[in-house]
JSON list of C-alpha atoms in Angstrom, two decimals:
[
{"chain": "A", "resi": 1, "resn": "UNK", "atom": "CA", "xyz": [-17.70, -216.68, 51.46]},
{"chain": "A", "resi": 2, "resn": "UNK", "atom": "CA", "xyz": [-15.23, -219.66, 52.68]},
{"chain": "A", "resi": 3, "resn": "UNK", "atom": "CA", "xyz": [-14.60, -221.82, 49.58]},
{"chain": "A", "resi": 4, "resn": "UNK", "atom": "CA", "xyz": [-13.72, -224.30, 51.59]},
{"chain": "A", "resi": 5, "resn": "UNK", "atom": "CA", "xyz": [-16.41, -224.24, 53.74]},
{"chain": "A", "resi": 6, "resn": "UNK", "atom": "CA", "xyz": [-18.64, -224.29, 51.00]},
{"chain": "A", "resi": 7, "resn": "UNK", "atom": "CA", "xyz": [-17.45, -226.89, 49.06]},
{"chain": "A", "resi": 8, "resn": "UNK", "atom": "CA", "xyz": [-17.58, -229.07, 52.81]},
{"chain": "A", "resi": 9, "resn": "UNK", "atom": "CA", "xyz": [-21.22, -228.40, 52.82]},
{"chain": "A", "resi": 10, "resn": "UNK", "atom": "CA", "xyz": [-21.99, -229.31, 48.92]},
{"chain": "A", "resi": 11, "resn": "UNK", "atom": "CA", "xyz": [-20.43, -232.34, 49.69]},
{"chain": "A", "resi": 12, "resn": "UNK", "atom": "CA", "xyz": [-21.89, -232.75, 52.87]},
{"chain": "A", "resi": 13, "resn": "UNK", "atom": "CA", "xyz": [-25.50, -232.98, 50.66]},
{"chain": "A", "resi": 14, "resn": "UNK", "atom": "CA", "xyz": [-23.86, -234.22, 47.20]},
{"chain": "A", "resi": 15, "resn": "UNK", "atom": "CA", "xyz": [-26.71, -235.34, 44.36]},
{"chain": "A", "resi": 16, "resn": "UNK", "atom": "CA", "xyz": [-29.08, -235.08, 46.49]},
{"chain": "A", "resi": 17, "resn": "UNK", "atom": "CA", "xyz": [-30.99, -232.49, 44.51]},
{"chain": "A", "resi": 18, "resn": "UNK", "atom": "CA", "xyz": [-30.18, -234.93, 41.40]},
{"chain": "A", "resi": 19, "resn": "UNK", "atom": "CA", "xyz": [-33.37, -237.48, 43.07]},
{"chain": "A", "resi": 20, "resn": "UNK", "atom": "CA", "xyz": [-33.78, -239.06, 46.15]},
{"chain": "A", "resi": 21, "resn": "UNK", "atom": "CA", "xyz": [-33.45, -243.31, 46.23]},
{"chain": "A", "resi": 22, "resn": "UNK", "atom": "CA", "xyz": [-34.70, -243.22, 42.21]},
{"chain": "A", "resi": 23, "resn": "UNK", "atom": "CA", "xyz": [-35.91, -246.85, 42.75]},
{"chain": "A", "resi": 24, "resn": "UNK", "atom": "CA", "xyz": [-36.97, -247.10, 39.20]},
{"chain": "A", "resi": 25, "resn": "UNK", "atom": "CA", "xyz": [-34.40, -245.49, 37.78]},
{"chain": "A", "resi": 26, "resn": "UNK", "atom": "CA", "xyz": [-31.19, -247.07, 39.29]},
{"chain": "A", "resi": 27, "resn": "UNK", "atom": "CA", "xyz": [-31.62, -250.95, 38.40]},
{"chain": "A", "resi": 28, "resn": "UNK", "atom": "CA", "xyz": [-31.57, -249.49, 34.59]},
{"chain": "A", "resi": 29, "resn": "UNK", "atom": "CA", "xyz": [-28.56, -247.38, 35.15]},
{"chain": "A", "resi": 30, "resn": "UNK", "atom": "CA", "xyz": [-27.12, -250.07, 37.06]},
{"chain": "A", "resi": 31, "resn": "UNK", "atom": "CA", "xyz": [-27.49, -252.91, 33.65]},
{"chain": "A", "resi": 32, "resn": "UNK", "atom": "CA", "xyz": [-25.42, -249.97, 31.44]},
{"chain": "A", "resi": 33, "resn": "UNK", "atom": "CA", "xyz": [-22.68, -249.89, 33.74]},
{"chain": "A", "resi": 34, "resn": "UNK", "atom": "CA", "xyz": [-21.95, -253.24, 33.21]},
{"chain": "A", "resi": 35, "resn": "UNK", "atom": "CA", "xyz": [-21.89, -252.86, 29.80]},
{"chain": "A", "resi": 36, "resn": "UNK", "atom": "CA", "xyz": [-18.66, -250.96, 29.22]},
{"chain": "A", "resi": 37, "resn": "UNK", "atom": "CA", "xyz": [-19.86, -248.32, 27.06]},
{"chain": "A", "resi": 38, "resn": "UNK", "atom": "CA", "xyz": [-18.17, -245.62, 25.88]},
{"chain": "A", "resi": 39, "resn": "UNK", "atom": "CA", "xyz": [-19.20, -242.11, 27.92]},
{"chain": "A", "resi": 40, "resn": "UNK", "atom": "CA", "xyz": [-20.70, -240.83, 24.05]},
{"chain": "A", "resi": 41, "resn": "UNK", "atom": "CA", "xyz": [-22.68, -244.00, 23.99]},
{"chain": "A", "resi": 42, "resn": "UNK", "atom": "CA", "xyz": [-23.58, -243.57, 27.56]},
{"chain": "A", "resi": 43, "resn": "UNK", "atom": "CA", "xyz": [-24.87, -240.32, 27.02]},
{"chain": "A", "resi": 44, "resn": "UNK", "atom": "CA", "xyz": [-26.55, -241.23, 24.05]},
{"chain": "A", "resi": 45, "resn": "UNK", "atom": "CA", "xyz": [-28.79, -244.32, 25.48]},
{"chain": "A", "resi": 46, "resn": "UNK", "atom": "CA", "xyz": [-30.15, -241.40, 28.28]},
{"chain": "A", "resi": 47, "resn": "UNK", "atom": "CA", "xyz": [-30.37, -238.65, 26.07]},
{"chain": "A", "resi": 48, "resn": "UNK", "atom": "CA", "xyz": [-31.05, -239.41, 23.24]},
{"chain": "A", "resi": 49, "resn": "UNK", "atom": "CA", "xyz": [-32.98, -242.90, 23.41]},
{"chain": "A", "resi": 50, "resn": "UNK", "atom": "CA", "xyz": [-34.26, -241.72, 26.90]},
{"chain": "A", "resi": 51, "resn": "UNK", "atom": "CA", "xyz": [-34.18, -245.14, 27.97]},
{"chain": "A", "resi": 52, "resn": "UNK", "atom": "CA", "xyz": [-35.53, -243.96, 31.53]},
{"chain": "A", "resi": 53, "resn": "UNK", "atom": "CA", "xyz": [-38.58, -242.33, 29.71]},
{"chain": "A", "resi": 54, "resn": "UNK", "atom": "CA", "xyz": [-38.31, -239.06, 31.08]},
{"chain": "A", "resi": 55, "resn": "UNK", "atom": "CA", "xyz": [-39.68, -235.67, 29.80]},
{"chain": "A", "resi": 56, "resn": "UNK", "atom": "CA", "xyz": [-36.80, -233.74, 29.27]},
{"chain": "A", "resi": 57, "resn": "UNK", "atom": "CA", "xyz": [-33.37, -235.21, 28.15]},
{"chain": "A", "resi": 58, "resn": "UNK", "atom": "CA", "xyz": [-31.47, -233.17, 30.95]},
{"chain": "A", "resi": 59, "resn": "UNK", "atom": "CA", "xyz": [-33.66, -234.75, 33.91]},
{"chain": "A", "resi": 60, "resn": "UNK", "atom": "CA", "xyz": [-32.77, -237.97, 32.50]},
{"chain": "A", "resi": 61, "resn": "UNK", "atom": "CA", "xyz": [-29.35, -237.48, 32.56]},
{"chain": "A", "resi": 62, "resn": "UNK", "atom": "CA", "xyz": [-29.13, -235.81, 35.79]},
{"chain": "A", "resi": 63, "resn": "UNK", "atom": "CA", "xyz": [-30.57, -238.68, 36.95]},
{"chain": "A", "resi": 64, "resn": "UNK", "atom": "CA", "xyz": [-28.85, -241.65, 35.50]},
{"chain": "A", "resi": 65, "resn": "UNK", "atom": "CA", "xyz": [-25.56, -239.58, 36.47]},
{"chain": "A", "resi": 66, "resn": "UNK", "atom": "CA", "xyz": [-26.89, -239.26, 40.08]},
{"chain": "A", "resi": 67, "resn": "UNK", "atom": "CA", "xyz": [-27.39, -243.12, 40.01]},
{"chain": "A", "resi": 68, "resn": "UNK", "atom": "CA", "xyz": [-23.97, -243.46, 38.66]},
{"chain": "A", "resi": 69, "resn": "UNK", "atom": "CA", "xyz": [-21.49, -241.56, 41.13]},
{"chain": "A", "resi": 70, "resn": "UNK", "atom": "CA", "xyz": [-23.67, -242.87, 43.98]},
{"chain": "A", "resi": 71, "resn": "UNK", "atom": "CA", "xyz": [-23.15, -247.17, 42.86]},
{"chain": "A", "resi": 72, "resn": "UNK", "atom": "CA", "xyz": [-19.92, -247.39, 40.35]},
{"chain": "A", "resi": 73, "resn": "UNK", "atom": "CA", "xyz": [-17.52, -246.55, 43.21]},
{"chain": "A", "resi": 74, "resn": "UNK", "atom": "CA", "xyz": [-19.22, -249.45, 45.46]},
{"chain": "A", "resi": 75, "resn": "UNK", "atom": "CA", "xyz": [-17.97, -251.88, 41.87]},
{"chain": "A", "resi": 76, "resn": "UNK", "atom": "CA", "xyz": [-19.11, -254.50, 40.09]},
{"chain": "A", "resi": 77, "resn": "UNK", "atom": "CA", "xyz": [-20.32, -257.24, 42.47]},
{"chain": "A", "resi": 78, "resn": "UNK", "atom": "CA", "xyz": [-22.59, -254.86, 44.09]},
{"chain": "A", "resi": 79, "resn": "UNK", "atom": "CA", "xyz": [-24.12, -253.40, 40.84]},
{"chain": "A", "resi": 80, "resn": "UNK", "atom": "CA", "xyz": [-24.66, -256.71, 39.83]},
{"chain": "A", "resi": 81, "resn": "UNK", "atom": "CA", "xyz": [-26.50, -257.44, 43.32]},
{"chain": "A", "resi": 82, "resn": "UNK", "atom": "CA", "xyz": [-28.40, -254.54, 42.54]},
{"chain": "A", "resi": 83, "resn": "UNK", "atom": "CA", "xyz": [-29.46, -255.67, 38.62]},
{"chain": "A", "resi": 84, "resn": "UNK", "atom": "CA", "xyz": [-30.99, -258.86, 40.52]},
{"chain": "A", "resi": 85, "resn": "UNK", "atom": "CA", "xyz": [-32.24, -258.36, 43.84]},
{"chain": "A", "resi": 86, "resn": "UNK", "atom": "CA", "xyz": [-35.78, -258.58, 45.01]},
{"chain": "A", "resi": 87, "resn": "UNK", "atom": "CA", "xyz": [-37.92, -255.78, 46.22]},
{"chain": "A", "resi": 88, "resn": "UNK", "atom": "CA", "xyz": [-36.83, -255.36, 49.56]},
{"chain": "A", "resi": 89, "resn": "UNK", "atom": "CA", "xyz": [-33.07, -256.42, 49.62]},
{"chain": "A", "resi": 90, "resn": "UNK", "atom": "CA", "xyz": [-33.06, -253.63, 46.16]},
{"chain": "A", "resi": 91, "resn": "UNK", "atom": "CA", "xyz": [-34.01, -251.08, 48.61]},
{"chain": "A", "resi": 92, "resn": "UNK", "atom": "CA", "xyz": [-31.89, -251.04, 51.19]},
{"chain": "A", "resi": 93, "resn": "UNK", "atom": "CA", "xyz": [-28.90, -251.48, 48.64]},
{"chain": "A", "resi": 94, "resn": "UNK", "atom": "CA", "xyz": [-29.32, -248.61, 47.04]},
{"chain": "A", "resi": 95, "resn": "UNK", "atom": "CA", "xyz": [-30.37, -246.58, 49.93]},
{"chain": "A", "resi": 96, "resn": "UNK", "atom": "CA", "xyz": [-27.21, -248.09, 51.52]},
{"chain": "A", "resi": 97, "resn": "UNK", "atom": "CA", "xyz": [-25.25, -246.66, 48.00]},
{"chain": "A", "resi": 98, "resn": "UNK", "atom": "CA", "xyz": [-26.83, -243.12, 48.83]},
{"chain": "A", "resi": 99, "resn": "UNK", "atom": "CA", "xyz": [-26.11, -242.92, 52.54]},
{"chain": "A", "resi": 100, "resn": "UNK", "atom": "CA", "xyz": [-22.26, -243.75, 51.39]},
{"chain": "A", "resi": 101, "resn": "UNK", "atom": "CA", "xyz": [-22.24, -241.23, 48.81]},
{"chain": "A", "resi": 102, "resn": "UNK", "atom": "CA", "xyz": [-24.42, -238.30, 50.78]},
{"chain": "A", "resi": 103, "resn": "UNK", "atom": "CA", "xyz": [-23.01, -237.76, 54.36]},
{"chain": "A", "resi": 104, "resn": "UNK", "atom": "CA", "xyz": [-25.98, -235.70, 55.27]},
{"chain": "A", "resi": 105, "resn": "UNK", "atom": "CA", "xyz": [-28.33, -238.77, 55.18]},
{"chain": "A", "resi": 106, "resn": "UNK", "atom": "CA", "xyz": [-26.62, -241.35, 57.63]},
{"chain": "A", "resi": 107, "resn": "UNK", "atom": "CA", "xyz": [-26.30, -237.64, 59.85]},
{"chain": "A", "resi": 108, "resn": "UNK", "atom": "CA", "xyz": [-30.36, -237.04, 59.65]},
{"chain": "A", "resi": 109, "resn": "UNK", "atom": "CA", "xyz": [-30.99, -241.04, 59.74]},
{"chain": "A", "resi": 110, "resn": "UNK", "atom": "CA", "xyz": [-29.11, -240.64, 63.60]},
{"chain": "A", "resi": 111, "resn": "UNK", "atom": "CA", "xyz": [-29.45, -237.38, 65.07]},
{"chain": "A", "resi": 112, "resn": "UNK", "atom": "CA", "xyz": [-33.51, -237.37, 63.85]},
{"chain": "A", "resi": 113, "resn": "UNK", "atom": "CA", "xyz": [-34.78, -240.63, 62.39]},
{"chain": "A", "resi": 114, "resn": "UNK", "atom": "CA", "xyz": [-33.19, -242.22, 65.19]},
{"chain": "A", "resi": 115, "resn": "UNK", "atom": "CA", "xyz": [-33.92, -240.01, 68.05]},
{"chain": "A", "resi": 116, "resn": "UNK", "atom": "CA", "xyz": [-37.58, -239.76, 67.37]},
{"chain": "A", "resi": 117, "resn": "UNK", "atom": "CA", "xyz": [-37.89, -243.33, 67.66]},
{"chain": "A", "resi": 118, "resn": "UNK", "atom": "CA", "xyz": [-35.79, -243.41, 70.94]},
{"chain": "A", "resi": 119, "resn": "UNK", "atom": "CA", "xyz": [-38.05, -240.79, 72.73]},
{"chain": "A", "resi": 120, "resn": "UNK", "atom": "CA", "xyz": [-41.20, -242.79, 71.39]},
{"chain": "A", "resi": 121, "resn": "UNK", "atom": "CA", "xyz": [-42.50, -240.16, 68.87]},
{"chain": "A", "resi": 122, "resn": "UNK", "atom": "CA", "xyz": [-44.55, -241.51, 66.36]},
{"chain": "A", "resi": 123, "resn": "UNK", "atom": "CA", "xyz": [-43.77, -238.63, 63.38]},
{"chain": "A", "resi": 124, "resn": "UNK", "atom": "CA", "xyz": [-40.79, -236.79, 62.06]},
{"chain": "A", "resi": 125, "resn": "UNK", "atom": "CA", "xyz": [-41.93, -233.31, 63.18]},
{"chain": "A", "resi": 126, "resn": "UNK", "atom": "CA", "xyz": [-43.09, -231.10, 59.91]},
{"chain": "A", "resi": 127, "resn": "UNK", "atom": "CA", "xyz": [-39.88, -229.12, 60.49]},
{"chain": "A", "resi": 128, "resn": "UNK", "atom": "CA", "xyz": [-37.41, -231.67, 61.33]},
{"chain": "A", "resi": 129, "resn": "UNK", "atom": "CA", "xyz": [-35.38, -231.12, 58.11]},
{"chain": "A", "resi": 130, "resn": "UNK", "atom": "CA", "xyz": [-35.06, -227.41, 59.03]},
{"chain": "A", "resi": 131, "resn": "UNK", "atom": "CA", "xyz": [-34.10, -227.68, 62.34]},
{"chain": "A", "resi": 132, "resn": "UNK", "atom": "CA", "xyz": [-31.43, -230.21, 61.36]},
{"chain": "A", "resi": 133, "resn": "UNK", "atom": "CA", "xyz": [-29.49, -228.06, 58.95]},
{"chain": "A", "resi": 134, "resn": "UNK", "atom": "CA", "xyz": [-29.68, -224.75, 61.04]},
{"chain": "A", "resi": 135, "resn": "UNK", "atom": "CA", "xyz": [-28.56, -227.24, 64.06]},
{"chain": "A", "resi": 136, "resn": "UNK", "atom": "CA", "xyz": [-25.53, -228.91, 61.46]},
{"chain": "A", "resi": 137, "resn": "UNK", "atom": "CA", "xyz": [-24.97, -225.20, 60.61]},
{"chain": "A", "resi": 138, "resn": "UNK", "atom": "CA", "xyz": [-22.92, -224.09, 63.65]},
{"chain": "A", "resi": 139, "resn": "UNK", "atom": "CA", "xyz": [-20.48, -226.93, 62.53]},
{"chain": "A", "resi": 140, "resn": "UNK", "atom": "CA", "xyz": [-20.63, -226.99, 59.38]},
{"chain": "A", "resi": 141, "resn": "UNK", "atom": "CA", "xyz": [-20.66, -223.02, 58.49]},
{"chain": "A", "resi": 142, "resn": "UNK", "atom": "CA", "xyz": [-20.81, -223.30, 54.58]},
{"chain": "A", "resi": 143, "resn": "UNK", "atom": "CA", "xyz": [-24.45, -224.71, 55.14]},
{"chain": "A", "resi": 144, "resn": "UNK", "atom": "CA", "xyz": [-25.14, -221.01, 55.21]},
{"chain": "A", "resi": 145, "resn": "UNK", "atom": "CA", "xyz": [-23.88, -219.90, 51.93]},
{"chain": "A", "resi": 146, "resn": "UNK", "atom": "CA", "xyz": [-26.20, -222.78, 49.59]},
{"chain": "A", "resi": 147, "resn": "UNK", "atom": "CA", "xyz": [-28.84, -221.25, 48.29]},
{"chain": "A", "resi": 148, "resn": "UNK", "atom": "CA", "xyz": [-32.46, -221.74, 50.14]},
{"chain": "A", "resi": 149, "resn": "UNK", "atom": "CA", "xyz": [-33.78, -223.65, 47.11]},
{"chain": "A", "resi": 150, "resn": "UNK", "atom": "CA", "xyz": [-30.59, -226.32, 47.29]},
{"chain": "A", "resi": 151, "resn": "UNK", "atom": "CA", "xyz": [-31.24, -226.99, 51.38]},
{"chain": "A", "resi": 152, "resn": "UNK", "atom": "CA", "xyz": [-35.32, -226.85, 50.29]},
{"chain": "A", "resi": 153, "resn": "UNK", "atom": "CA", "xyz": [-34.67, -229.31, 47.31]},
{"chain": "A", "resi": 154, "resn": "UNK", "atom": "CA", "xyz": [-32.38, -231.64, 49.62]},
{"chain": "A", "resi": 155, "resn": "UNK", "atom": "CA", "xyz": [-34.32, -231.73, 52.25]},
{"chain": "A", "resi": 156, "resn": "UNK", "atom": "CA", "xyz": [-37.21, -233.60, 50.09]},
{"chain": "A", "resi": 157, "resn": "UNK", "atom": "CA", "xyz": [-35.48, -235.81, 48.82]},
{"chain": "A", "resi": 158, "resn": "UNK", "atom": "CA", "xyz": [-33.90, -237.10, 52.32]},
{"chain": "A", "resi": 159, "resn": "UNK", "atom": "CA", "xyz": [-37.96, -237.49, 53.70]},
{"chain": "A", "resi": 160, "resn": "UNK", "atom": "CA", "xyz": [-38.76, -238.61, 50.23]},
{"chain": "A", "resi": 161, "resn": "UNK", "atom": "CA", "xyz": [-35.74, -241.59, 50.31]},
{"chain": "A", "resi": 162, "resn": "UNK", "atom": "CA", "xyz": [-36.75, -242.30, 53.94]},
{"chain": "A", "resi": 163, "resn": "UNK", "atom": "CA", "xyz": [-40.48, -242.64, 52.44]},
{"chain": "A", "resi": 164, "resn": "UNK", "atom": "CA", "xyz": [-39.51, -244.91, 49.52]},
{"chain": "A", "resi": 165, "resn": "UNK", "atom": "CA", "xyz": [-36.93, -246.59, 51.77]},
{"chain": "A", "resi": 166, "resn": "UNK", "atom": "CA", "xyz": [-39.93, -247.81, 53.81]},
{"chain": "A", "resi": 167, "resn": "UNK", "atom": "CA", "xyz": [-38.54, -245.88, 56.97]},
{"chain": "A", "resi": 168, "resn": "UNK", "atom": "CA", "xyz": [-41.34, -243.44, 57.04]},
{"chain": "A", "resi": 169, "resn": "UNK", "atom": "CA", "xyz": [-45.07, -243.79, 56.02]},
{"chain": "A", "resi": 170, "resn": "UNK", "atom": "CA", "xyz": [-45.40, -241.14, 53.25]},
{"chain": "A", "resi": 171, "resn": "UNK", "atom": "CA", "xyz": [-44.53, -237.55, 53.09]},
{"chain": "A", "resi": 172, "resn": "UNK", "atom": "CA", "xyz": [-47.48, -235.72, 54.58]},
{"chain": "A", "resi": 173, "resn": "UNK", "atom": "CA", "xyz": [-47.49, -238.13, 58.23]},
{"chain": "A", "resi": 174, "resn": "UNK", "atom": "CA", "xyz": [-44.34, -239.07, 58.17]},
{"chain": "A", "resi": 175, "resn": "UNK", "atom": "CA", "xyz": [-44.89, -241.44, 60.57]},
{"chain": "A", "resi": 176, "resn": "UNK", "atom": "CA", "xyz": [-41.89, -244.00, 61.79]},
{"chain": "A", "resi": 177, "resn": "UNK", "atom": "CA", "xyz": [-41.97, -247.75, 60.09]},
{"chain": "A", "resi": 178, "resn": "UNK", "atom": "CA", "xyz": [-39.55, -250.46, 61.54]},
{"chain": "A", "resi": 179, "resn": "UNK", "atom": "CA", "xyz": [-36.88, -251.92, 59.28]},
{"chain": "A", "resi": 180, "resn": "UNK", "atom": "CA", "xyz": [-35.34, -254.57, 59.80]},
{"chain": "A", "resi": 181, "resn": "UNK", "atom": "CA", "xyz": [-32.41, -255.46, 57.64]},
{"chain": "A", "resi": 182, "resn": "UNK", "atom": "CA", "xyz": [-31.74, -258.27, 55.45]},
{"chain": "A", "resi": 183, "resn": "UNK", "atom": "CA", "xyz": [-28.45, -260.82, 56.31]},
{"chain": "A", "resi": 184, "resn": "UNK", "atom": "CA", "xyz": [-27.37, -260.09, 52.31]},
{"chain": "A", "resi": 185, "resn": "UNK", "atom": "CA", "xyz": [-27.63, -256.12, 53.27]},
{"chain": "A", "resi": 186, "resn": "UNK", "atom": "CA", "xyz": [-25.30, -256.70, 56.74]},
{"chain": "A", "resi": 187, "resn": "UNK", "atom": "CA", "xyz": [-23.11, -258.75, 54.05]},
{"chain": "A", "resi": 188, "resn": "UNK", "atom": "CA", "xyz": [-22.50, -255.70, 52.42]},
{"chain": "A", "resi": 189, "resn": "UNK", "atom": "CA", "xyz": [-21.93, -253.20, 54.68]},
{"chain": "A", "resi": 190, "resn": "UNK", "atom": "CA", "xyz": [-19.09, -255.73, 56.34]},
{"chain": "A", "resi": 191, "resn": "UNK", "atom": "CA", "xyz": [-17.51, -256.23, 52.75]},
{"chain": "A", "resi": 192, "resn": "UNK", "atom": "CA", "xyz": [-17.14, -252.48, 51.90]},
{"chain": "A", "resi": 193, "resn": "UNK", "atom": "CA", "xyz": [-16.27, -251.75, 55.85]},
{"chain": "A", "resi": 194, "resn": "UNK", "atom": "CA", "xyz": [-19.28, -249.50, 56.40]},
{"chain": "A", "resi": 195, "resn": "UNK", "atom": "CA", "xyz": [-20.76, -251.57, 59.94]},
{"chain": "A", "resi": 196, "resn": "UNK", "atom": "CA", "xyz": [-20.89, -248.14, 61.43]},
{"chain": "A", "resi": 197, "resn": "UNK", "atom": "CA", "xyz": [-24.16, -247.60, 59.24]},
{"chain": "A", "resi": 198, "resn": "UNK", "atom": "CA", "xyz": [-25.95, -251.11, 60.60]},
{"chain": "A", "resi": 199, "resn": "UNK", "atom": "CA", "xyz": [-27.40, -249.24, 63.19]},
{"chain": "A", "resi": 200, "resn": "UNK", "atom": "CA", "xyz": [-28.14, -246.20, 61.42]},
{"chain": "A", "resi": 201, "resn": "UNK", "atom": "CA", "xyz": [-29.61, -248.04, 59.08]},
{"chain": "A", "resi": 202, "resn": "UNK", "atom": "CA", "xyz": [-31.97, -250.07, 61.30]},
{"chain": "A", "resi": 203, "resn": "UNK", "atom": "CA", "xyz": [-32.50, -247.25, 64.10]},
{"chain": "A", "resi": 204, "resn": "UNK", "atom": "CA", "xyz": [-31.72, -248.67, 66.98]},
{"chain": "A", "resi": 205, "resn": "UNK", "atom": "CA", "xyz": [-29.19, -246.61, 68.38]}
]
């Protein structure tokens, strides 16, 4: 096994088997990290006041952290755009904070999303996630050494965040839904220099 190669491809998917978009979850994390707590009293309000409500303690935490790495390097201005924005414009910011954080989405978004629509499909194929990653494989050899549950796990949360994203229908069609996006989203991806994802993002390559 290539360590190097490995840690390419865990990258390559990062957090993505922390959640896909967690659209309820983020606009919470998103008010503590304005707060300036202290990582103990970060930890505390998820674990132990479970202020996302989860089951277990550990889910919650994996997924405020998830939120966490994917928005607090984009900084403040941003979070606070996500605190306060409105359905759709919420979306597509923190789907935008995901496809900066986890190369493999912005990849999937243009080589399938993307193509589908340009050869007038209707449906991501049931296997499109599959075909993807042994396709990305050949490139990116350390795909091979993550375990068949990570790529499994990964893989539904990318059709899962496409789903919630509003991209796709729901998980069982899959079927393609336009998006168009908002002036305050193209905003964004001009202030943090990330125009290459404007058309990924709308899918009009």
């Amino acid at each position: 096994m290539n360590k190097v190669e490995l840690n390419r491809a865990k990258q390559y998917i990062r957090d993505l088997t922390g959640g896909s978009l967690l659209i309820t979850e983020s606009r919470v994390v998103a008010e503590t990290l304005l707060s300036e707590l202290s990582e103990p009293e970060w930890n505390r309000l998820f674990m132990e006041d479970n202020i996302l409500k989860k089951k277990s303690p550990y889910t919650a935490i994996r997924y405020a952290r998830a939120v966490r790495r994917r928005i607090e390097p984009l900084g403040e201005a941003f979070i606070n755009d996500v605190i306060h924005a409105p359905d759709t414009y919420y979306k597509q910011l923190i789907m935008l904070a995901l496809m900066i954080h986890t190369p493999v989405l912005p990849d999937f978004m243009r080589h399938v999303v993307a193509e589908t629509k340009r050869i007038y499909r209707p449906n991501l194929e049931p296997d499109a996630w599959e075909t993807f990653i042994l396709d990305r494989s050949r490139t990116l050899p350390g795909l091979n050494d993550l375990s068949e549950s990570t790529l499994k796990k990964s893989g539904t949360s990318v059709i899962r965040a496409l789903v919630e994203a509003d991209y796709l229908d729901n998980n069982k069609n899959r079927r393609l839904q336009p998006v168009y996006l908002l002036p305050e989203t193209s905003a964004w991806l001009k202030k943090l220099n990330r125009l290459d994802l404007e058309t990924i993002m709308e899918c009009t390559l």
